[in-house]
mmCIF file of C-alpha atoms in Angstrom:
data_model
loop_
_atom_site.group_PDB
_atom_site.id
_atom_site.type_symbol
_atom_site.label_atom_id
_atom_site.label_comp_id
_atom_site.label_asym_id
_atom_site.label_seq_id
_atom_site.Cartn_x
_atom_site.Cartn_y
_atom_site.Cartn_z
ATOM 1 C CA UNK A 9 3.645 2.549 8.529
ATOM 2 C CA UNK A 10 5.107 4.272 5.535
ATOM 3 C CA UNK A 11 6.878 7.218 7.090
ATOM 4 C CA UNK A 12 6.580 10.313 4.748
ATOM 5 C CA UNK A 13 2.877 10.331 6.123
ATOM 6 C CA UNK A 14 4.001 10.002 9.188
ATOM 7 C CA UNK A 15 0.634 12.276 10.286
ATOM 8 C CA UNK A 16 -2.413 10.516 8.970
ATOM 9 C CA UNK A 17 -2.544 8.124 12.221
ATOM 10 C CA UNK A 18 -1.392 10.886 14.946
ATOM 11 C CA UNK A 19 -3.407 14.208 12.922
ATOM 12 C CA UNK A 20 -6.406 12.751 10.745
ATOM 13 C CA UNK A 21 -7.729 15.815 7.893
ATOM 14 C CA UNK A 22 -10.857 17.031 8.155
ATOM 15 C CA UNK A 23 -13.895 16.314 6.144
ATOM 16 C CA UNK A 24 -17.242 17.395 5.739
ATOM 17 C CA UNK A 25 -19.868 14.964 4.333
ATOM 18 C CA UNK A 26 -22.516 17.586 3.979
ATOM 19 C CA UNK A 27 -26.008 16.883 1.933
ATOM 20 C CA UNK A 28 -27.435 15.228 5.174
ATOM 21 C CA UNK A 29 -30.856 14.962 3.128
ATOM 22 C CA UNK A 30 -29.565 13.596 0.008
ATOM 23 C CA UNK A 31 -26.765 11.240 1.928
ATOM 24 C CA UNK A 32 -29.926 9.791 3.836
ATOM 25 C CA UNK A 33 -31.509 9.115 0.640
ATOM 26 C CA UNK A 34 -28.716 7.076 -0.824
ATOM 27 C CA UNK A 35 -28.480 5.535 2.052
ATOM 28 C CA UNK A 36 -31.979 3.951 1.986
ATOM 29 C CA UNK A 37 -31.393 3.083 -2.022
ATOM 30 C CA UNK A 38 -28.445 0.748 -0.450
ATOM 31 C CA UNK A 39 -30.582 -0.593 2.147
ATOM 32 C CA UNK A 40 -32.918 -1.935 -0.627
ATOM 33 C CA UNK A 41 -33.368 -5.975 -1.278
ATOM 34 C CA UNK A 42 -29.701 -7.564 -3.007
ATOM 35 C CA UNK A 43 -31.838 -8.786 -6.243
ATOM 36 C CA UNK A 44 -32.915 -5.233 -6.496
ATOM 37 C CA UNK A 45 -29.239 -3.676 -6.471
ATOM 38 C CA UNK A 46 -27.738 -2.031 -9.845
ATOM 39 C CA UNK A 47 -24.114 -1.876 -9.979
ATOM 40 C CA UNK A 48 -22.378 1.497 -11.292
ATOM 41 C CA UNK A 49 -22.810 0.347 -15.242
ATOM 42 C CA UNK A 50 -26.910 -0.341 -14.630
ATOM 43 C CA UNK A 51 -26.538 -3.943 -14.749
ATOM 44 C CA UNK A 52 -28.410 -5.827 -11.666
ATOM 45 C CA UNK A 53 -25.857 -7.619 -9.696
ATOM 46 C CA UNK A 54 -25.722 -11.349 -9.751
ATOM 47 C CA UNK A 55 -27.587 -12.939 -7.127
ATOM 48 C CA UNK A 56 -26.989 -16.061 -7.509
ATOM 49 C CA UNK A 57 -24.982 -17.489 -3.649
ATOM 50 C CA UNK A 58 -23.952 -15.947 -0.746
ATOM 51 C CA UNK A 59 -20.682 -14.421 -0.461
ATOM 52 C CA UNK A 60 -18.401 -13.789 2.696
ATOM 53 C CA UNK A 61 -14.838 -12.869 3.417
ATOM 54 C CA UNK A 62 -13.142 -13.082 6.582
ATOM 55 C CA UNK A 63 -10.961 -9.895 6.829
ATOM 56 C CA UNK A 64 -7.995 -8.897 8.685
ATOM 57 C CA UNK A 65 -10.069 -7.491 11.976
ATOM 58 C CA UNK A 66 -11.863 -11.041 12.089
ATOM 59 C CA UNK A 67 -14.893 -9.388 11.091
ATOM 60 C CA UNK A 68 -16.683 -11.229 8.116
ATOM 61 C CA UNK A 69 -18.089 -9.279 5.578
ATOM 62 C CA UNK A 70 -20.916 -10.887 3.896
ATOM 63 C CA UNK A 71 -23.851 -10.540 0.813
ATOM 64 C CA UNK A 72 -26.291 -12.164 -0.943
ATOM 65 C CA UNK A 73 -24.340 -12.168 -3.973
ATOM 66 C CA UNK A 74 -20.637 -11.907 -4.936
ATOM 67 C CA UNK A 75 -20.119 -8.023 -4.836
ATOM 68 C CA UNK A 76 -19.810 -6.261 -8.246
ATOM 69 C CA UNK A 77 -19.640 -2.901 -7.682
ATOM 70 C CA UNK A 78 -16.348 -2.001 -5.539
ATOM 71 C CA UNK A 79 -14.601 1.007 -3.825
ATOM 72 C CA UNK A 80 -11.152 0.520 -2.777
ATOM 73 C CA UNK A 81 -7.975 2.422 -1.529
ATOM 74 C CA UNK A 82 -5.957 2.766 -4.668
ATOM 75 C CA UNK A 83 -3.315 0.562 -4.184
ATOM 76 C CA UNK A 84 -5.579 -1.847 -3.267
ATOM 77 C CA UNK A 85 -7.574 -1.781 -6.281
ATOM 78 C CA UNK A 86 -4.458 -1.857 -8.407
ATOM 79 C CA UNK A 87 -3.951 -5.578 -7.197
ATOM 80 C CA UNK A 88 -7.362 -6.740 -7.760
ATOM 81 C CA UNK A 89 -6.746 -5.170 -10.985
ATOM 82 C CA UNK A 90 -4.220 -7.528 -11.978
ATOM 83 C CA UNK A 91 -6.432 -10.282 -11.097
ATOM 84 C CA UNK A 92 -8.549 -9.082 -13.242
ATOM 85 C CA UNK A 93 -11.082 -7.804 -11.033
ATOM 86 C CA UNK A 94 -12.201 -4.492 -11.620
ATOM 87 C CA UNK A 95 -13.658 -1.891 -9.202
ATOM 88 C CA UNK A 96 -15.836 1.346 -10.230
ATOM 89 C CA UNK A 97 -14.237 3.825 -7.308
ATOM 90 C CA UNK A 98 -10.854 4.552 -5.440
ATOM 91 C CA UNK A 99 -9.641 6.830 -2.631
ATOM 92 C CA UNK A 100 -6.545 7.677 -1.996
ATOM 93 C CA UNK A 101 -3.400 8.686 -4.198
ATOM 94 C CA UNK A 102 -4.753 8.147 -7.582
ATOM 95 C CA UNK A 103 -4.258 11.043 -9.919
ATOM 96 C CA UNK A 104 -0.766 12.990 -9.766
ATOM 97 C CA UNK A 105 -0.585 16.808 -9.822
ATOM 98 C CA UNK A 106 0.468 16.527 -13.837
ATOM 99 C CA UNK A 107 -2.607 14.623 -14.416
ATOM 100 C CA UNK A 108 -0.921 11.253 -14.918
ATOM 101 C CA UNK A 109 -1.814 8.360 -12.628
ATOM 102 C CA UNK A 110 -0.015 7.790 -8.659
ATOM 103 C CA UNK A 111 2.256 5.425 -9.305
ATOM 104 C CA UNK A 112 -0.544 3.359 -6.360
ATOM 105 C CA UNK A 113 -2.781 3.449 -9.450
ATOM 106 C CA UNK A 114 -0.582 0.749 -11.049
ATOM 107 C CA UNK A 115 -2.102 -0.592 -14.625
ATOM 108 C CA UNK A 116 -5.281 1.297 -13.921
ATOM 109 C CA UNK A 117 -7.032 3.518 -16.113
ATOM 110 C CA UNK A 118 -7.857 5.989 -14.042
ATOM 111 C CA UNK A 119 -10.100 7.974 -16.332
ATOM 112 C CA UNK A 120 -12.628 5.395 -15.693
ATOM 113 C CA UNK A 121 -12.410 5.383 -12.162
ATOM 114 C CA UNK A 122 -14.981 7.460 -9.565
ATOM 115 C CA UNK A 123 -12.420 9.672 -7.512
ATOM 116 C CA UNK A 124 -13.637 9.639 -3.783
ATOM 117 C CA UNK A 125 -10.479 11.442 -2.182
ATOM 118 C CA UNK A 126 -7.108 12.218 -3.894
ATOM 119 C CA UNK A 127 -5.270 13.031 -0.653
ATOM 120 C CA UNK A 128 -5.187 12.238 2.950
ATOM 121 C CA UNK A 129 -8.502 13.185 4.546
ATOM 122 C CA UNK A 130 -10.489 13.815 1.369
ATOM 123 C CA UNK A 131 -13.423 11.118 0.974
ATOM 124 C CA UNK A 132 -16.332 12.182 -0.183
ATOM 125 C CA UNK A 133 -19.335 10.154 1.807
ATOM 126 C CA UNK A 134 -22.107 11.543 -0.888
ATOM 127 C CA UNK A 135 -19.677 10.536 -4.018
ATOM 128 C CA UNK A 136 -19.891 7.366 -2.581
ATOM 129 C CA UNK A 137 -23.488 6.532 -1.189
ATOM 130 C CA UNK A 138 -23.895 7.917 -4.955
ATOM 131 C CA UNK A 139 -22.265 4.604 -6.213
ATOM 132 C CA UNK A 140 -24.278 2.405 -4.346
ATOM 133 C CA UNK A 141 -21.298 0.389 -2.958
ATOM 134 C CA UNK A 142 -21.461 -3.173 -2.539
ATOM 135 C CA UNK A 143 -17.882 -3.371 -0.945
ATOM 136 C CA UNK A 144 -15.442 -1.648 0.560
ATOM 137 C CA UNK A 145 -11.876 -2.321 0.313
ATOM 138 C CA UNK A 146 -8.577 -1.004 2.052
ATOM 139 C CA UNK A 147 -5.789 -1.533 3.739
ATOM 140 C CA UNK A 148 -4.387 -1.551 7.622
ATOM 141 C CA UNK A 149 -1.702 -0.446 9.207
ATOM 142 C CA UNK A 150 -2.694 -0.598 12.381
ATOM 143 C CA UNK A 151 -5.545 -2.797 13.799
ATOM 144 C CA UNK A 152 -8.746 -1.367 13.175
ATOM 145 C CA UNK A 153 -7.589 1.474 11.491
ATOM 146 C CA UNK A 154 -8.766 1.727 7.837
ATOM 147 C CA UNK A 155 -5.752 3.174 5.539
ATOM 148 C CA UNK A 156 -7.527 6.650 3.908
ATOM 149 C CA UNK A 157 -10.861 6.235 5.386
ATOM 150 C CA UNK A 158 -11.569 9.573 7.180
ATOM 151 C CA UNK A 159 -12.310 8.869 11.298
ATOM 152 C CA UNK A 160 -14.643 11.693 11.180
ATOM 153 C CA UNK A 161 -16.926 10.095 8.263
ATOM 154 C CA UNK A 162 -15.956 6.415 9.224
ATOM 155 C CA UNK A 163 -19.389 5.673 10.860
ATOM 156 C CA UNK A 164 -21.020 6.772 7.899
ATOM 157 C CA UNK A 165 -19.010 5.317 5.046
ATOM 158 C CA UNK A 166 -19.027 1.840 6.949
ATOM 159 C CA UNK A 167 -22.745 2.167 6.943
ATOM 160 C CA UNK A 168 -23.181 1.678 3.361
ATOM 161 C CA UNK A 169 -21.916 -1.313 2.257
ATOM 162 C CA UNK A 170 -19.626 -4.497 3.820
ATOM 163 C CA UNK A 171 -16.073 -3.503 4.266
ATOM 164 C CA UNK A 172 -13.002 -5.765 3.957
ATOM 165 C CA UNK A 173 -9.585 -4.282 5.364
ATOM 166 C CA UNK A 174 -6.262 -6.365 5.094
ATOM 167 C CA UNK A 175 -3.004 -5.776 7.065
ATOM 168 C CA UNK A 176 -0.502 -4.071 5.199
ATOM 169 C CA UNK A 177 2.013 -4.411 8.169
ATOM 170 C CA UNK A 178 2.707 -7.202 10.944
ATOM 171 C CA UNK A 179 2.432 -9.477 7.865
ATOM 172 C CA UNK A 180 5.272 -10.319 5.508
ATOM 173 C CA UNK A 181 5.014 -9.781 1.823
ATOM 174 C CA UNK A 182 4.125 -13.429 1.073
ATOM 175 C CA UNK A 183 1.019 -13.200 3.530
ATOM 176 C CA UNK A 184 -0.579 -9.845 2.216
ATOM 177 C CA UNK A 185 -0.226 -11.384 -1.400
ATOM 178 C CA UNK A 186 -1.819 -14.301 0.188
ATOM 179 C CA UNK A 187 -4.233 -12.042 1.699
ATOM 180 C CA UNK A 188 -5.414 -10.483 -1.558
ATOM 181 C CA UNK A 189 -5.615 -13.254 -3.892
ATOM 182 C CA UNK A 190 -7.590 -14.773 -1.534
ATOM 183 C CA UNK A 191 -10.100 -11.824 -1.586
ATOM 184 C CA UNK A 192 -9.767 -11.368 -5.295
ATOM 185 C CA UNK A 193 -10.591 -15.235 -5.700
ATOM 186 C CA UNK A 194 -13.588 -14.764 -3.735
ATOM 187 C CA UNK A 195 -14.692 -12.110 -5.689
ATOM 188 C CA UNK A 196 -14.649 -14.223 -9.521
ATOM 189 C CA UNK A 197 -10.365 -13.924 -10.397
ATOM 190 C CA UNK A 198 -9.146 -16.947 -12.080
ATOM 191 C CA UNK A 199 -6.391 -17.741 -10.063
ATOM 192 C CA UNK A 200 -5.108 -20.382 -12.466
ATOM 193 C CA UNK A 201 -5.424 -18.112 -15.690
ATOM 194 C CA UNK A 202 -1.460 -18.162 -16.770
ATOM 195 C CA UNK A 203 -1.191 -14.144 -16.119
ATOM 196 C CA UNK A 204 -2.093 -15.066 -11.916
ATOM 197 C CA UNK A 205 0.813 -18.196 -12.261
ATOM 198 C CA UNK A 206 3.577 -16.530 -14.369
ATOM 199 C CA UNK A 207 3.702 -13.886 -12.060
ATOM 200 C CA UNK A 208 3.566 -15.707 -8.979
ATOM 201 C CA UNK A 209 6.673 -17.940 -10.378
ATOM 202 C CA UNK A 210 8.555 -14.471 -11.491
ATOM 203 C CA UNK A 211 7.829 -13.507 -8.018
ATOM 204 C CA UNK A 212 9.135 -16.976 -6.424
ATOM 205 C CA UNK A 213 12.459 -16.859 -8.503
ATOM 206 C CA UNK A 214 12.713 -13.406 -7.579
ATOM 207 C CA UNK A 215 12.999 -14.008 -4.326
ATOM 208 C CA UNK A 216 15.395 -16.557 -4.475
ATOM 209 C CA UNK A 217 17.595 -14.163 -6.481
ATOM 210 C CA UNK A 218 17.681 -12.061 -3.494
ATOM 211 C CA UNK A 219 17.934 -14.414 -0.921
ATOM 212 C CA UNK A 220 21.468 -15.518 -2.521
ATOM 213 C CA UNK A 221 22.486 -12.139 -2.975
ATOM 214 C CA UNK A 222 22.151 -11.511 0.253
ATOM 215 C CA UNK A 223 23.860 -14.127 1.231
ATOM 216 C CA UNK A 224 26.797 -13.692 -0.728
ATOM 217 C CA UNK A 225 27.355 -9.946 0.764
ATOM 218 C CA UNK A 226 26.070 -10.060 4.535
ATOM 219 C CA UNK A 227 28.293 -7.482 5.318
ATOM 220 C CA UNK A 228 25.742 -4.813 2.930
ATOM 221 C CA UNK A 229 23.554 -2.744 5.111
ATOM 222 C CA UNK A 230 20.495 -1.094 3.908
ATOM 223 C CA UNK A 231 18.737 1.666 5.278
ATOM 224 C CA UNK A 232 15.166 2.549 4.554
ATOM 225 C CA UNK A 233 14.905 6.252 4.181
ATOM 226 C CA UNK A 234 11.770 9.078 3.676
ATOM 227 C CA UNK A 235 12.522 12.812 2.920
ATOM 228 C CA UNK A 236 10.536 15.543 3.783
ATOM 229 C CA UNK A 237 11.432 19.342 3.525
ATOM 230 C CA UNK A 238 12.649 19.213 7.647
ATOM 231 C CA UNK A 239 12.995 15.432 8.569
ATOM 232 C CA UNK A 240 14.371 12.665 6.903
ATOM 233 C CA UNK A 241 13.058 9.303 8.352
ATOM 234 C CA UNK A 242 14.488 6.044 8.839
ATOM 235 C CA UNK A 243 12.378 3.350 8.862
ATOM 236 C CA UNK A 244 12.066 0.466 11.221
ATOM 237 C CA UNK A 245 12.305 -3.244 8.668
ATOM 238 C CA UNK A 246 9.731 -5.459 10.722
ATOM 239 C CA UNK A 247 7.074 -2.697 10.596
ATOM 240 C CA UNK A 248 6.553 -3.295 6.913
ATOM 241 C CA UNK A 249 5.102 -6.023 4.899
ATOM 242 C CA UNK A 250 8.283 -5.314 2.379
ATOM 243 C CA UNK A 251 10.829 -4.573 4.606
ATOM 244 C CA UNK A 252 10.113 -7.826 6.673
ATOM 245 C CA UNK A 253 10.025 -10.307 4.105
ATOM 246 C CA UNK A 254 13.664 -8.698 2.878
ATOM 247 C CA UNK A 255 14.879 -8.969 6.211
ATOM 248 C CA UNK A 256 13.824 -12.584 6.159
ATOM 249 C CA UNK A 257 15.699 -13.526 3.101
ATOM 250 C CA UNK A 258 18.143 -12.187 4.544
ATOM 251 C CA UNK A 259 18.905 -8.395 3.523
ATOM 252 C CA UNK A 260 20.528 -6.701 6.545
ATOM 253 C CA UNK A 261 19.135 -3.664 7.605
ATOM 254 C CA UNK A 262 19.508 -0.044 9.840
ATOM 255 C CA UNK A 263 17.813 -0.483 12.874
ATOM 256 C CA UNK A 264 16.993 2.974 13.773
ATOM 257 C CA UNK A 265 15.420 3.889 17.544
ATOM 258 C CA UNK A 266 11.313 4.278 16.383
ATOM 259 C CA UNK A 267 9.050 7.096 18.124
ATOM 260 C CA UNK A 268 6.014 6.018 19.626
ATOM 261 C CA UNK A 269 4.338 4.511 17.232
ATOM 262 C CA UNK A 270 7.099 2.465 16.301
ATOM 263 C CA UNK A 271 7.536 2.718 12.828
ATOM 264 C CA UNK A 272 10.466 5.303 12.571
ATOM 265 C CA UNK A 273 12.918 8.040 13.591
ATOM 266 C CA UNK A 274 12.495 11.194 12.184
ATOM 267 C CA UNK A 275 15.875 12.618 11.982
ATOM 268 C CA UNK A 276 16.909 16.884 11.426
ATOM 269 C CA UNK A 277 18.758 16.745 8.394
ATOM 270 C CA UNK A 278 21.709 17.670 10.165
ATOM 271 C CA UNK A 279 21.546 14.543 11.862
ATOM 272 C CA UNK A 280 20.553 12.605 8.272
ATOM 273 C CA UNK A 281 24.432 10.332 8.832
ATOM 274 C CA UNK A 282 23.479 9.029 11.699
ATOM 275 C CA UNK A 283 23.383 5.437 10.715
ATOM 276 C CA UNK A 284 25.879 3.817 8.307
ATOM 277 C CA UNK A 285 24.498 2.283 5.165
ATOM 278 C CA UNK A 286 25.825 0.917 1.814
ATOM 279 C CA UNK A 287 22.451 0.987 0.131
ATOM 280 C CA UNK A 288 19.784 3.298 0.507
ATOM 281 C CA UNK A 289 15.792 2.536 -0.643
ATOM 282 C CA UNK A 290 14.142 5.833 -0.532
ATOM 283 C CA UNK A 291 10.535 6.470 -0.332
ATOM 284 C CA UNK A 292 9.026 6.895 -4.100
ATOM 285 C CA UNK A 293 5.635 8.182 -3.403
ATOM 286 C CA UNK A 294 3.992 11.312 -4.499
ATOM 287 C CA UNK A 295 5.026 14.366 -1.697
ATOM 288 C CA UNK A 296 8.305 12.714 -1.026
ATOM 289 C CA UNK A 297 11.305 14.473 -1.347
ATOM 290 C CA UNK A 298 13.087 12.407 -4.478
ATOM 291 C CA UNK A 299 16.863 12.342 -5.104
ATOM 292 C CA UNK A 300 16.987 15.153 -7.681
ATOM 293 C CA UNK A 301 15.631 18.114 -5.036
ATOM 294 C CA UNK A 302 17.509 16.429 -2.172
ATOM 295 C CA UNK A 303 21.049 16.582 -3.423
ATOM 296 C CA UNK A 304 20.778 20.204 -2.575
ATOM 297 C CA UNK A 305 20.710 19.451 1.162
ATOM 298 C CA UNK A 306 24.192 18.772 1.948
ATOM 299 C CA UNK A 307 24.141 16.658 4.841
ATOM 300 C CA UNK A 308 22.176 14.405 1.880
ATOM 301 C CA UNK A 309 24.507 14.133 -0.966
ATOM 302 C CA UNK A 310 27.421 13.590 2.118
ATOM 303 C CA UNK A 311 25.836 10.396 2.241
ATOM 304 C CA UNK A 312 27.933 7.217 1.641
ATOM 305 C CA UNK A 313 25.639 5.315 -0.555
ATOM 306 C CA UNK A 314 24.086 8.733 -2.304
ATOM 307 C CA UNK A 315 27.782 9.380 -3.225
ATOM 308 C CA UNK A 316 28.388 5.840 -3.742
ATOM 309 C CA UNK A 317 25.791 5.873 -6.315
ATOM 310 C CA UNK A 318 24.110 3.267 -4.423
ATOM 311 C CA UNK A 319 20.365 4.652 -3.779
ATOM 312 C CA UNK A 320 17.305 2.784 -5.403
ATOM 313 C CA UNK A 321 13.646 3.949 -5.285
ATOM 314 C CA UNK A 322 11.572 1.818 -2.870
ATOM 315 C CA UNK A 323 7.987 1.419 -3.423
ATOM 316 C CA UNK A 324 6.624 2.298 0.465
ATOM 317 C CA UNK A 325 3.332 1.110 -0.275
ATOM 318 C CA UNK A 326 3.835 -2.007 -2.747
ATOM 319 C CA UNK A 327 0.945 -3.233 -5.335
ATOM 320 C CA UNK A 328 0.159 -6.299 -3.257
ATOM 321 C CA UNK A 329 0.160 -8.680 -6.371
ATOM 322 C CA UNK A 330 2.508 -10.974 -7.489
ATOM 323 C CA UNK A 331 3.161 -9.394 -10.492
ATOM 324 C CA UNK A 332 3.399 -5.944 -8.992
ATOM 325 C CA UNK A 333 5.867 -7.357 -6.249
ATOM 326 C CA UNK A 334 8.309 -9.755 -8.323
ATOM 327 C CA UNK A 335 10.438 -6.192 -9.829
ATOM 328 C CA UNK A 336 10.151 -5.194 -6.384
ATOM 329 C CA UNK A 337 12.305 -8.175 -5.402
ATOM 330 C CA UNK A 338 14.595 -7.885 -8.570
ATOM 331 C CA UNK A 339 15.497 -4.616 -8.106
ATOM 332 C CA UNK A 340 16.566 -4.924 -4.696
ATOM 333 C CA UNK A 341 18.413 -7.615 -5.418
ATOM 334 C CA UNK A 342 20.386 -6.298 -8.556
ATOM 335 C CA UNK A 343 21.294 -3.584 -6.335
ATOM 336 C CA UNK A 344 22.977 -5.671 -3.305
ATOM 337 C CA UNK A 345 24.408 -7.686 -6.525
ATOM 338 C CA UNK A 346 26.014 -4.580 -7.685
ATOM 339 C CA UNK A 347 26.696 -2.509 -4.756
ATOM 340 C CA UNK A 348 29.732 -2.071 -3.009
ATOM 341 C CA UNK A 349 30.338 -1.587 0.590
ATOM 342 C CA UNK A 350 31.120 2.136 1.464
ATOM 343 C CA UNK A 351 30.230 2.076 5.197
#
């Protein structure tokens, strides 16, 4: 699990759903007959078919008609986007605190976009119901645990419309892309249109590129690091959907000694050398500590790689679509290409 939220499995926010009366109401106009439904834009939804998925639980979520009007976690939606599927509300981070979209928002305009919850624990259960959802979309980390869906309002919000959650971990990159054009196809995406096939070949050649660049300097460690004010955290590679595939193409990797959950070690920063590494991929999401504020923590800028030069953003939770995922790959690559070994 992406470590600089560390907290949302182990200490879930809370959140009120409030407007029992008017939440019950919206909750009957959902209930109503599938030829009946409006999506968000006032257009009846097609009816024509049944649709079903088979998600990552092995639950199936099923409808009379392919679903039009869709909520999803952010990063989620940002990779249906690029199959050209389109949903009317997001959770999760979206907008940043300058007003400019998360980078989880991806090619998104986000002005257009029905805000559930910007932040861990904020969803709001009437904002929703309000939509009159016809799917549900987000990812897993671990089984059965719905990325950004609040466990206090969970009951609730699964109440109102099919839900659809696909690993984000214990899969390798290839499989959640897999995973996700499969549920984008299902919902209408042409996955033969030359934007879907260009990008999956960038991403194919991409990872080629760093397959031989790993190969031609094995002796390059990485380490996958997260920076908080107190902690920095080193990730564990097979936790990740990323980090796995890398490993399998043969990046080497720190193997740090995980907590309970597996996913990490949270380190003091006084403790932040611990593990030698020539190449450091550091956490790039929104309430991360970035490399500008962290060279003031000495222990830090000590680093090998930091003063090596050698430190490269690393997007913790990736854009699950090919062409969101292909600079992924080149980037990491150009990196071992160009590093050095300093360990």
């Amino acid at each position: 699990m992406p470590n600089a939220r560390a907290s949302h499995l182990t200490r879930r926010g809370l959140l009120s759903a409030g407007g029992a009366v008017g939440l019950g109401v919206a909750l009957a106009a959902c209930g109503q007959d599938g030829k009946d439904k409006k999506n968000a834009s006032g257009k009846a939804a097609p009816t024509s078919g049944p649709w079903s998925f088979r998600d990552d639980r092995g639950q199936s979520a099923e409808s009379e008609y392919t679903p039009q009007n869709i909520v999803a976690f952010t990063g989620t939606a940002a990779a249906l986007f690029d199959y050209g599927i389109e949903v009317t509300g997001v959770f999760g981070p979206t907008k940043a605190a300058d007003g400019k979209p998360d980078v989880q928002a991806g090619d998104m305009d986000i002005t257009k976009l029905e805000i559930l919850g910007n932040v861990w624990g904020e969803f709001s259960v009437e904002k929703y119901a309000a939509l009159a959802p016809e799917l549900l979309v987000t990812d897993m980390w671990e089984k059965n645990a719905l990325w950004y869906v609040p466990d206090q309002s969970k009951d609730k919000i699964l109440k109102l419309a099919p839900s659809v959650a696909l690993w984000a971990a214990q899969i390798n990159m290839p499989g959640a892309l897999q995973r996700r054009a499969d549920l984008a196809e299902s919902l209408g995406a042409d996955m033969k249109a030359k934007k879907v096939t260009d990008a999956k070949a960038r991403f194919e050649k991409a990872a080629e590129r760093l397959r031989q660049a790993a190969k031609a300097k094995p002796n390059l460690k990485v380490l996958i690091g997260s920076g908080s004010q107190d902690l920095f955290y080193v990730s564990v590679p097979e936790m990740s959907a990323d980090t796995l595939y890398f490993r399998e193409l043969g990046v080497k990797f720190v193997e740090p000694k995980p907590n309970a959950q597996g996913f990490f070690e949270e380190l003091s920063w006084e403790n932040a050398g611990k593990y030698d590494a020539d190449i450091i991929i550091l956490d790039n999401r929104t309430g991360t500590l970035q490399p500008d504020t962290l060279k003031a923590k000495p222990t830090w800028a000590g680093l090998p790689a930091v003063k090596a030069g050698q430190v490269i953003p690393r997007v913790t939770e990736p854009i699950y679509s090919y062409a969101k995922c292909a600079p992924i790959l080149e980037d990491l690559a150009k990196a071992i290409e160009n590093a050095k070994k300093v360990s």
